[in-house]
mmCIF file of C-alpha atoms in Angstrom:
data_model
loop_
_atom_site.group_PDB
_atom_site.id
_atom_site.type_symbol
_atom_site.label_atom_id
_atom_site.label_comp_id
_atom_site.label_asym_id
_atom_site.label_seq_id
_atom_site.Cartn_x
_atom_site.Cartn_y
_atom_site.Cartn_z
ATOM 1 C CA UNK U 103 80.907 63.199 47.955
ATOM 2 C CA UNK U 104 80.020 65.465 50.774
ATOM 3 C CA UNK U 105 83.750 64.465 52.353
ATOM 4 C CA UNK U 106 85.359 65.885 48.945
ATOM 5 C CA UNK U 107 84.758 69.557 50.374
ATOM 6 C CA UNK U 108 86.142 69.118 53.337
ATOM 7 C CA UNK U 109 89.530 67.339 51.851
ATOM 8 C CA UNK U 110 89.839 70.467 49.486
ATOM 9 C CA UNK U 111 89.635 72.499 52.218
ATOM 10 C CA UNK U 112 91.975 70.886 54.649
ATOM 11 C CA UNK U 113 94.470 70.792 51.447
ATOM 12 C CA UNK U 114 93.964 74.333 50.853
ATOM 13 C CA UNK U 115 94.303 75.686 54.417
ATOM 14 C CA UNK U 116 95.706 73.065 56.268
ATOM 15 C CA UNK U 117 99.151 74.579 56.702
ATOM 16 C CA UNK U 118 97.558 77.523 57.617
ATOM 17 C CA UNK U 119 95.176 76.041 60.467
ATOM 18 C CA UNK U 120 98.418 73.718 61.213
ATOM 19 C CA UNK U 121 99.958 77.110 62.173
ATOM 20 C CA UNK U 122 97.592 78.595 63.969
ATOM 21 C CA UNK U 123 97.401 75.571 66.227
ATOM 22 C CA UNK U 124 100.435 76.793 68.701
ATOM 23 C CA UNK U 125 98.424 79.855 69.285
ATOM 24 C CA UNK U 126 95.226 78.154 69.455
ATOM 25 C CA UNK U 127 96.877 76.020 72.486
ATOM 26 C CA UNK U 128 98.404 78.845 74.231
ATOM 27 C CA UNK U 129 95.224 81.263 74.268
ATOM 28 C CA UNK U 130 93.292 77.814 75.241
ATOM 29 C CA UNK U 131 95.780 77.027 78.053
ATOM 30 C CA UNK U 132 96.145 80.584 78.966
ATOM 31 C CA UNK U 133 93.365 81.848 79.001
ATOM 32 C CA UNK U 134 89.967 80.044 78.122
ATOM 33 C CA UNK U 135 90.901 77.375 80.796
ATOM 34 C CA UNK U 136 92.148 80.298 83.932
ATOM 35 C CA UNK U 137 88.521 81.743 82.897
ATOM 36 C CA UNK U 138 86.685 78.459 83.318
ATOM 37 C CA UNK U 139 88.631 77.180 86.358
ATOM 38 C CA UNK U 140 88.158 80.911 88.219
ATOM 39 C CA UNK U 141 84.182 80.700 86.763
ATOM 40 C CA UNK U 142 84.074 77.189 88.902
ATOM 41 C CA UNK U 143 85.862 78.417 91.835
ATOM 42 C CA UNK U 144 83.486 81.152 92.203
ATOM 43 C CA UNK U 145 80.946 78.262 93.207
ATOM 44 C CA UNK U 146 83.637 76.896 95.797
ATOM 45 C CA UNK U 147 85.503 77.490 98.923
ATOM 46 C CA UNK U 148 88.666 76.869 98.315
ATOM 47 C CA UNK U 149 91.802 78.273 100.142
ATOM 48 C CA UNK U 150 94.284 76.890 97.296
ATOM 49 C CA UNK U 151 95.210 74.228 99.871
ATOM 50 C CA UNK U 152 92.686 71.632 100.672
ATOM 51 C CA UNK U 153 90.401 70.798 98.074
ATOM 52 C CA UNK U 154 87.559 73.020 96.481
ATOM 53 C CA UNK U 155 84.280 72.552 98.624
ATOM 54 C CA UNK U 156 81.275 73.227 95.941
ATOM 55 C CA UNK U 157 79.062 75.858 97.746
ATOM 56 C CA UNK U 158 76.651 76.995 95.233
ATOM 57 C CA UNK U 159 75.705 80.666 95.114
ATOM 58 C CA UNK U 160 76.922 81.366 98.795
ATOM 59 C CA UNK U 161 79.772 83.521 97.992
ATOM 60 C CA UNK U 162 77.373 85.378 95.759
ATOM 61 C CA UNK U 163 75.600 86.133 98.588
ATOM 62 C CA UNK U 164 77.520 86.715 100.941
ATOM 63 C CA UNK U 165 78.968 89.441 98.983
ATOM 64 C CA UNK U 166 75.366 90.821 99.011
ATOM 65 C CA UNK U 167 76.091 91.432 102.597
ATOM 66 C CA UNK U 168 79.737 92.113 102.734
ATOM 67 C CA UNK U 169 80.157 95.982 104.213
ATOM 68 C CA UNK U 170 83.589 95.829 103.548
ATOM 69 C CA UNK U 171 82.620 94.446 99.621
ATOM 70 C CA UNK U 172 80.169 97.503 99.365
ATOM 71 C CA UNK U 173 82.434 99.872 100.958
ATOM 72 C CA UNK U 174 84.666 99.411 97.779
ATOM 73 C CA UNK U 175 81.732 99.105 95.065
ATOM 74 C CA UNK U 176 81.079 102.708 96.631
ATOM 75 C CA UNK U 177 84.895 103.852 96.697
ATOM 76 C CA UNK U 178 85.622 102.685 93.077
ATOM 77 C CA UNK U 179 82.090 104.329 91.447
ATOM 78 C CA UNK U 180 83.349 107.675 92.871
ATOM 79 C CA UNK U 181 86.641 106.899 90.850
ATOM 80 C CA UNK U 182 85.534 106.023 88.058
ATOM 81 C CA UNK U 183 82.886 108.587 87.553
ATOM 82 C CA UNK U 184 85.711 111.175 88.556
ATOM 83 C CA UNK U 185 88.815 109.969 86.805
ATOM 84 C CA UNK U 186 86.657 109.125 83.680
ATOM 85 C CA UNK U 187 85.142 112.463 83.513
ATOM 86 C CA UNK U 188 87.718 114.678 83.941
ATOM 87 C CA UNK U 189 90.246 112.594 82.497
ATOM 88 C CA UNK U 190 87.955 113.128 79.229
ATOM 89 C CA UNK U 191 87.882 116.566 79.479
ATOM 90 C CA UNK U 192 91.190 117.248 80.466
ATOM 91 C CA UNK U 193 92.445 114.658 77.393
ATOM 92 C CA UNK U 194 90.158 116.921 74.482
ATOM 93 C CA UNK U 195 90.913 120.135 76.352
ATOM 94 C CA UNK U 196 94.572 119.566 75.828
ATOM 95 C CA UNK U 197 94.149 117.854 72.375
ATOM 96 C CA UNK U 198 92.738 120.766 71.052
ATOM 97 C CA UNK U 199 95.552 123.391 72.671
ATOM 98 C CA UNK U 200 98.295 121.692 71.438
ATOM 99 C CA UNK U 201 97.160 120.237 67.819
ATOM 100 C CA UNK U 202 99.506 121.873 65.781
ATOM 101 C CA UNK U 203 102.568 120.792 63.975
ATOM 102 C CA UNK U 204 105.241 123.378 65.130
ATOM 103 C CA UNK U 205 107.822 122.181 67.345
ATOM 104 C CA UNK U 206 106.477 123.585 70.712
ATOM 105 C CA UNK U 207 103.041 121.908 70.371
ATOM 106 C CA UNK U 208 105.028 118.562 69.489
ATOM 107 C CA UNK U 209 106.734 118.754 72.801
ATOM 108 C CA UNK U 210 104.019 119.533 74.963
ATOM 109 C CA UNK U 211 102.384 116.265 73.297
ATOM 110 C CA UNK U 212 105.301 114.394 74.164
ATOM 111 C CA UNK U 213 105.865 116.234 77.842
ATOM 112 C CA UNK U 214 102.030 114.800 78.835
ATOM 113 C CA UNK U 215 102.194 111.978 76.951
ATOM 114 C CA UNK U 216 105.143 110.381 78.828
ATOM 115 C CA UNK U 217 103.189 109.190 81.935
ATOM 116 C CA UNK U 218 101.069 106.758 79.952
ATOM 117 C CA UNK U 219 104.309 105.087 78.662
ATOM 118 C CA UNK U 220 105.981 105.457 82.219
ATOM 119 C CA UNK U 221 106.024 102.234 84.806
ATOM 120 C CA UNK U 222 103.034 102.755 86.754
ATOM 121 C CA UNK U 223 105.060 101.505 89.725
ATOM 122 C CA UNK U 224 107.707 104.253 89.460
ATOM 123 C CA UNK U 225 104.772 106.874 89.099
ATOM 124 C CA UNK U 226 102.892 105.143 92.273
ATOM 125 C CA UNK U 227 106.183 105.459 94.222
ATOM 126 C CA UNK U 228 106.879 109.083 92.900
ATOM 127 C CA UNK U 229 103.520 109.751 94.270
ATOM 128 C CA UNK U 230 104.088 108.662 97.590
ATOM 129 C CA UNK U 231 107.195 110.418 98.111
ATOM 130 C CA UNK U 232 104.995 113.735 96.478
ATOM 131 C CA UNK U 233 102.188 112.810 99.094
ATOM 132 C CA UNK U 234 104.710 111.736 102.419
ATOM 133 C CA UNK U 235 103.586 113.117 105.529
ATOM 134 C CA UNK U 236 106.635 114.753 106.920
ATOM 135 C CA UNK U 237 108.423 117.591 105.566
ATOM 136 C CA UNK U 238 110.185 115.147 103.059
ATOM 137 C CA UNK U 239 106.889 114.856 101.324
ATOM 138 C CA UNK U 240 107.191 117.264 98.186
ATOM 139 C CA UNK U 241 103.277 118.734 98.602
ATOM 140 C CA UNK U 242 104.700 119.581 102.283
ATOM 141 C CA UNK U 243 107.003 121.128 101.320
ATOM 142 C CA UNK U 244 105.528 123.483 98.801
ATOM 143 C CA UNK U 245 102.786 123.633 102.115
ATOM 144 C CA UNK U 246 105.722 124.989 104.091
ATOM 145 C CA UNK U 247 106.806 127.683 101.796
ATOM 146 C CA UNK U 248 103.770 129.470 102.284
ATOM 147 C CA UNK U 249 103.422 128.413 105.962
ATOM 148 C CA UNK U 250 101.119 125.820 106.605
ATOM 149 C CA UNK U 251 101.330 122.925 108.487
ATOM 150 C CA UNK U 252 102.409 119.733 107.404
ATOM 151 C CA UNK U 253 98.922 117.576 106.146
ATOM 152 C CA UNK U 254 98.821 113.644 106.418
ATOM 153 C CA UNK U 255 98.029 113.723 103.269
ATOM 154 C CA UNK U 256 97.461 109.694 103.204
ATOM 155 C CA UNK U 257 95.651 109.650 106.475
ATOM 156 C CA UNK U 258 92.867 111.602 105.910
ATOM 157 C CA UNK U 259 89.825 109.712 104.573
ATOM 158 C CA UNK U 260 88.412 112.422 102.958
ATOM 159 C CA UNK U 261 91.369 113.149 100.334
ATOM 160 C CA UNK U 262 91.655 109.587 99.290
ATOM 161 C CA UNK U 263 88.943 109.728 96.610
ATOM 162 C CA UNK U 264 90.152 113.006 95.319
ATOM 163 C CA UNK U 265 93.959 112.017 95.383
ATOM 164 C CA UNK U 266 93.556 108.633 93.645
ATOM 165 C CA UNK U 267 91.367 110.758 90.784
ATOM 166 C CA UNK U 268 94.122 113.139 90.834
ATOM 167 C CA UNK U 269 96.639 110.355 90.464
ATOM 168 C CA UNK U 270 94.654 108.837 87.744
ATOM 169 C CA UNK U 271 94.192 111.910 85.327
ATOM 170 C CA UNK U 272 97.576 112.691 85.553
ATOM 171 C CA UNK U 273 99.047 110.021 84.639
ATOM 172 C CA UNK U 274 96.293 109.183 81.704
ATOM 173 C CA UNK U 275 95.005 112.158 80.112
ATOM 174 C CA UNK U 276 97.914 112.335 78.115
ATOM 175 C CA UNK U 277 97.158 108.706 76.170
ATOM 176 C CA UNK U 278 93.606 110.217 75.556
ATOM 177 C CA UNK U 279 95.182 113.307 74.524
ATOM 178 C CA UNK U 280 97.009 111.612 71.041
ATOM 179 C CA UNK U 281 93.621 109.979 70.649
ATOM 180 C CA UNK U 282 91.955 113.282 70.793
ATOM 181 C CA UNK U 283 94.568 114.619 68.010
ATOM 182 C CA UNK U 284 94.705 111.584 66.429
ATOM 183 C CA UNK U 285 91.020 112.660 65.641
ATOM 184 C CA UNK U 286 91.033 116.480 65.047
ATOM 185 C CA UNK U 287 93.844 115.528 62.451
ATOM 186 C CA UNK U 288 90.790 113.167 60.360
ATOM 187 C CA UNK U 289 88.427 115.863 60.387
ATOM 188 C CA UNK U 290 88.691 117.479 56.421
ATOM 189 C CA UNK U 291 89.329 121.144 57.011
ATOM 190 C CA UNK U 292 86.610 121.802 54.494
ATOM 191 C CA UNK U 293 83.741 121.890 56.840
ATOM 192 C CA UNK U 294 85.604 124.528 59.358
ATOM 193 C CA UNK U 295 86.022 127.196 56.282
ATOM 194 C CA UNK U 296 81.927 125.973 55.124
ATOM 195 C CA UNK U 297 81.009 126.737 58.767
ATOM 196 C CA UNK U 298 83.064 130.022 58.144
ATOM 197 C CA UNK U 299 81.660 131.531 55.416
ATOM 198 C CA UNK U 300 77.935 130.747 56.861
ATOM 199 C CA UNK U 301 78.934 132.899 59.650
ATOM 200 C CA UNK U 302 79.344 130.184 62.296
ATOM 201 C CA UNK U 303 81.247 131.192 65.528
ATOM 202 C CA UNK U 304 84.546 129.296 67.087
ATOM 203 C CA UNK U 305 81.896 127.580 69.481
ATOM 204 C CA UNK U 306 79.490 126.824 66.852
ATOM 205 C CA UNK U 307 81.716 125.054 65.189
ATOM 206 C CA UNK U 308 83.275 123.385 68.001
ATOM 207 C CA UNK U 309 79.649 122.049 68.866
ATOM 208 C CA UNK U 310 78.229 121.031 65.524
ATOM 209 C CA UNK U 311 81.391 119.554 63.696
ATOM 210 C CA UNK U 312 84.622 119.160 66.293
ATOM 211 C CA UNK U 313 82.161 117.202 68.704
ATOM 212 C CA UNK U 314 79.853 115.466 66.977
ATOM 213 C CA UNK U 315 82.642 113.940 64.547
ATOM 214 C CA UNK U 316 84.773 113.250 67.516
ATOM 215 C CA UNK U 317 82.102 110.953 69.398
ATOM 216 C CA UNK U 318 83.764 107.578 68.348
ATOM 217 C CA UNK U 319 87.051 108.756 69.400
ATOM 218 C CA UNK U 320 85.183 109.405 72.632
ATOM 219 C CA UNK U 321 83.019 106.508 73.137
ATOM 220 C CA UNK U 322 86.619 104.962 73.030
ATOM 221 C CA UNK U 323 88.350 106.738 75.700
ATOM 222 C CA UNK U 324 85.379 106.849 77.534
ATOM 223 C CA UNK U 325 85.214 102.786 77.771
ATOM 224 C CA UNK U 326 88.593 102.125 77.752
ATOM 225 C CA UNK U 327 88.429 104.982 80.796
ATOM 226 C CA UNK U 328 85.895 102.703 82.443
ATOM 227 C CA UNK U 329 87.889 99.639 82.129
ATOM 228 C CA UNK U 330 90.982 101.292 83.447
ATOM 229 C CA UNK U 331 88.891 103.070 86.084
ATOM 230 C CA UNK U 332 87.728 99.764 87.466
ATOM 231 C CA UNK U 333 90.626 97.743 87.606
ATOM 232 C CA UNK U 334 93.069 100.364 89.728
ATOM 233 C CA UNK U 335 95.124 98.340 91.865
ATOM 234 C CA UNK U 336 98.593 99.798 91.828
ATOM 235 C CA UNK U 337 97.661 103.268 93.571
ATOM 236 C CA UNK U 338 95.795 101.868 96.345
ATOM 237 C CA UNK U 339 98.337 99.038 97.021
ATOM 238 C CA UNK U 340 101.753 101.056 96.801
ATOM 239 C CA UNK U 341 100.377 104.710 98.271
ATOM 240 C CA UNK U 342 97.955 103.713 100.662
ATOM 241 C CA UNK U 343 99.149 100.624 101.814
ATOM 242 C CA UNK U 344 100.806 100.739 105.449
ATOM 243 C CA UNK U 345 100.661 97.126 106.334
ATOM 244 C CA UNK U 346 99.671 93.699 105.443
ATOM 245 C CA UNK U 347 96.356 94.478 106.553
ATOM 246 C CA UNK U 348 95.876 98.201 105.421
ATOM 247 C CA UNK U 349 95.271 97.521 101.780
ATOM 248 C CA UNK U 350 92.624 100.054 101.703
ATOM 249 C CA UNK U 351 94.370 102.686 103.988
ATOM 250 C CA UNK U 352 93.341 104.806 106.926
ATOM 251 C CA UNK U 353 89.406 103.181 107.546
ATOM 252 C CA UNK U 354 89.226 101.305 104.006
ATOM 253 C CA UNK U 355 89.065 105.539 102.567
ATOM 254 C CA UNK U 356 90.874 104.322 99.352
ATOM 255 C CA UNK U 357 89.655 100.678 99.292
ATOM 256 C CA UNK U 358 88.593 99.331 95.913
ATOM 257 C CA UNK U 359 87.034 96.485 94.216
ATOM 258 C CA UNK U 360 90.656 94.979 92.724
ATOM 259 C CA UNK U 361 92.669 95.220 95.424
ATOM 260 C CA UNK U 362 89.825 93.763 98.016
ATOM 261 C CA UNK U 363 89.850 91.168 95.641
ATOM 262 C CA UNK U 364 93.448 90.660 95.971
ATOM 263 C CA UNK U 365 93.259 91.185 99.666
ATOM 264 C CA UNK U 366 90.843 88.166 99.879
ATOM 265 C CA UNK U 367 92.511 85.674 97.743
ATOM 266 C CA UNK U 368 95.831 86.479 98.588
ATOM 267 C CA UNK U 369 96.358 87.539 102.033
ATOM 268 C CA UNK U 370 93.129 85.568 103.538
ATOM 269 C CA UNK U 371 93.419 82.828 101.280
ATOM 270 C CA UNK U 372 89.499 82.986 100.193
ATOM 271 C CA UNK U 373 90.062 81.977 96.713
ATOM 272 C CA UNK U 374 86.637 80.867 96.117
ATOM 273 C CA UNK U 375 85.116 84.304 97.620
ATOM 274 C CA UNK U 376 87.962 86.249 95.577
ATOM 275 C CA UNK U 377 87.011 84.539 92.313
ATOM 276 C CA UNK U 378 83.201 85.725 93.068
ATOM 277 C CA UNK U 379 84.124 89.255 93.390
ATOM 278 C CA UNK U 380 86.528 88.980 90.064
ATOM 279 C CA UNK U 381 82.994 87.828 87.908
ATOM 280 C CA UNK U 382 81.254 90.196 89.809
ATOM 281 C CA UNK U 383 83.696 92.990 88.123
ATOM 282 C CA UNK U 384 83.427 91.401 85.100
ATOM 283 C CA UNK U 385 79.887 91.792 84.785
ATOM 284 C CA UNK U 386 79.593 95.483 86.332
ATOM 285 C CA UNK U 387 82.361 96.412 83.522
ATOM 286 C CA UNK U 388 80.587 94.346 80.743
ATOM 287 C CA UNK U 389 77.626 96.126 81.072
ATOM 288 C CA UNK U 390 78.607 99.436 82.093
ATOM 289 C CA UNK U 391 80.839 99.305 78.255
ATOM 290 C CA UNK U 392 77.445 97.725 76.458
ATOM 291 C CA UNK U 393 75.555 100.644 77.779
ATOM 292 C CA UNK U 394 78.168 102.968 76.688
ATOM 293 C CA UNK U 395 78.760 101.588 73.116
ATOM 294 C CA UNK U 396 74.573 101.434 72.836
ATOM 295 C CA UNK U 397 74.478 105.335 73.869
ATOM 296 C CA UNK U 398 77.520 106.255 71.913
ATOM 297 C CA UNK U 399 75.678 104.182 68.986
ATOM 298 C CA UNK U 400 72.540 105.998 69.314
ATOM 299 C CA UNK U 401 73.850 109.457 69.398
ATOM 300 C CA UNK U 402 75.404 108.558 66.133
ATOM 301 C CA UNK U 403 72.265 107.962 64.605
ATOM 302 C CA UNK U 404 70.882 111.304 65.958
#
């Protein structure tokens, strides 16, 4: 009797669990099984030649007392507290100055918009021509118009934080932008003329409705921000890299967690030690979005 459920069931559904089954193998194949066997080799050396050596927590820590490893964690918290930040305020600033539905605002949507939809490869190499040393360079140029020397741009440590941010809010604040709008447009208009006829300035009303009703749109760009933030490897690797060995350009100044990763694994064949750093990210990106989604959750309830 208790097998009659189950037949009814499998009748019932079966074509439909029958088709899910392709899928089921792919994201199994695909995925679950490159996350298990990169979970393992994080316990290994392994140089993707000879076979895995099971090491226990040693790559663990020895990233505890990797400089270099640190060096990046350091880099890429700058970044991500930079390009998340003002990448947020830059994305409502402009949501709000071009909300409307004439024909001028819809351009300027579509003018900033177009680097989020854009190859980030072509963008990384426009950069670098924007940022080249010489006169060729087009920020030299511009430098040269009014006089100034030519700046190595590239090879000075202290405008590789700045530049990647710079890099990185440019070329995303437009996608938070239409998220931004996509949000002013849901808010009824109803409690803008009720905040009117109370008395309530611009500002007030910006604070106490636009805001407040705008905090899951945020919490979203704000994690998805953090995500981004965290995993930027095309920047570093295209601009700053000179060399098979200058990953991180001029004294590791731009070096960050994914491409030291990839540095490791793939150019010093430490698969096992690249793997580590990989679950390391994982979990400092895990939590870092829990956090965020708890905050954003408990300012709700406020």
């Amino acid at each position: 009797m208790a097998d009659i459920p189950m037949r009814s069931r499998l009748r019932r559904y079966g074509t439909s669990y029958a088709m899910l089954l392709p899928f089921l193998a792919l994201f199994a194949g695909f995925l679950l099984w490159p996350l298990a066997n990169s979970l393992y080799l994080s316990f290994t050396k392994f140089d993707g030649i000879n076979p895995a050596v099971f090491t226990g927590l040693d790559n663990f820590v020895q990233l505890a007392q990797d400089a270099r490893f640190r060096h990046a964690l350091g880099n890429t918290a700058l970044y991500v507290v930079g390009s998340v930040v003002l990448g947020t305020l830059l994305s409502l600033c402009l949501a709000l100055a071009f909300n409307g539905t004439g024909w001028l605002h819809r351009i300027m949507r579509t003018v900033f918009f177009l680097p989020s939809v854009t190859s980030s490869i072509a963008l990384m190499l426009m950069w670098k021509w924007v940022l080249f040393p010489s006169d060729v360079g087009l920020a030299n140029t511009i430098v040269g118009w009014f006089g100034g020397n030519a700046v190595a741009w590239l090879a000075t440590p202290a405008l590789a934080i700045p530049i990647l941010v710079l890099m990185s809010v440019w070329g995303g604040m437009g996608y938070g932008m239409v998220l931004y709008v996509a949000g002013l447009g849901s808010i009824p208009e109803e409690y803008y003329e009720a905040a009117k006829i109370d008395g309530a300035s611009t500002w007030r009303q910006f604070r106490h409705i636009t805001l407040p009703l705008l905090r899951p749109v945020t919490t979203y760009v704000v994690v998805t921000g953090l995500i981004g933030a965290f995993q930027v490897f095309e920047a570093v690797y295209i601009v700053f890299s000179t060399g098979a060995n200058t990953v991180g350009g001029v004294l590791d100044s731009g070096l960050m967690i994914v491409p030291y990763l990839y540095d490791q694994g793939f150019t010093h064949f430490r698969l096992g030690y690249a793997s580590a750093i990989a679950w390391v990210l994982f979990l400092i990106i895990f939590v870092l979005s829990l956090v965020n989604l708890r905050v954003g959750r408990a300012m709700k309830e406020l």
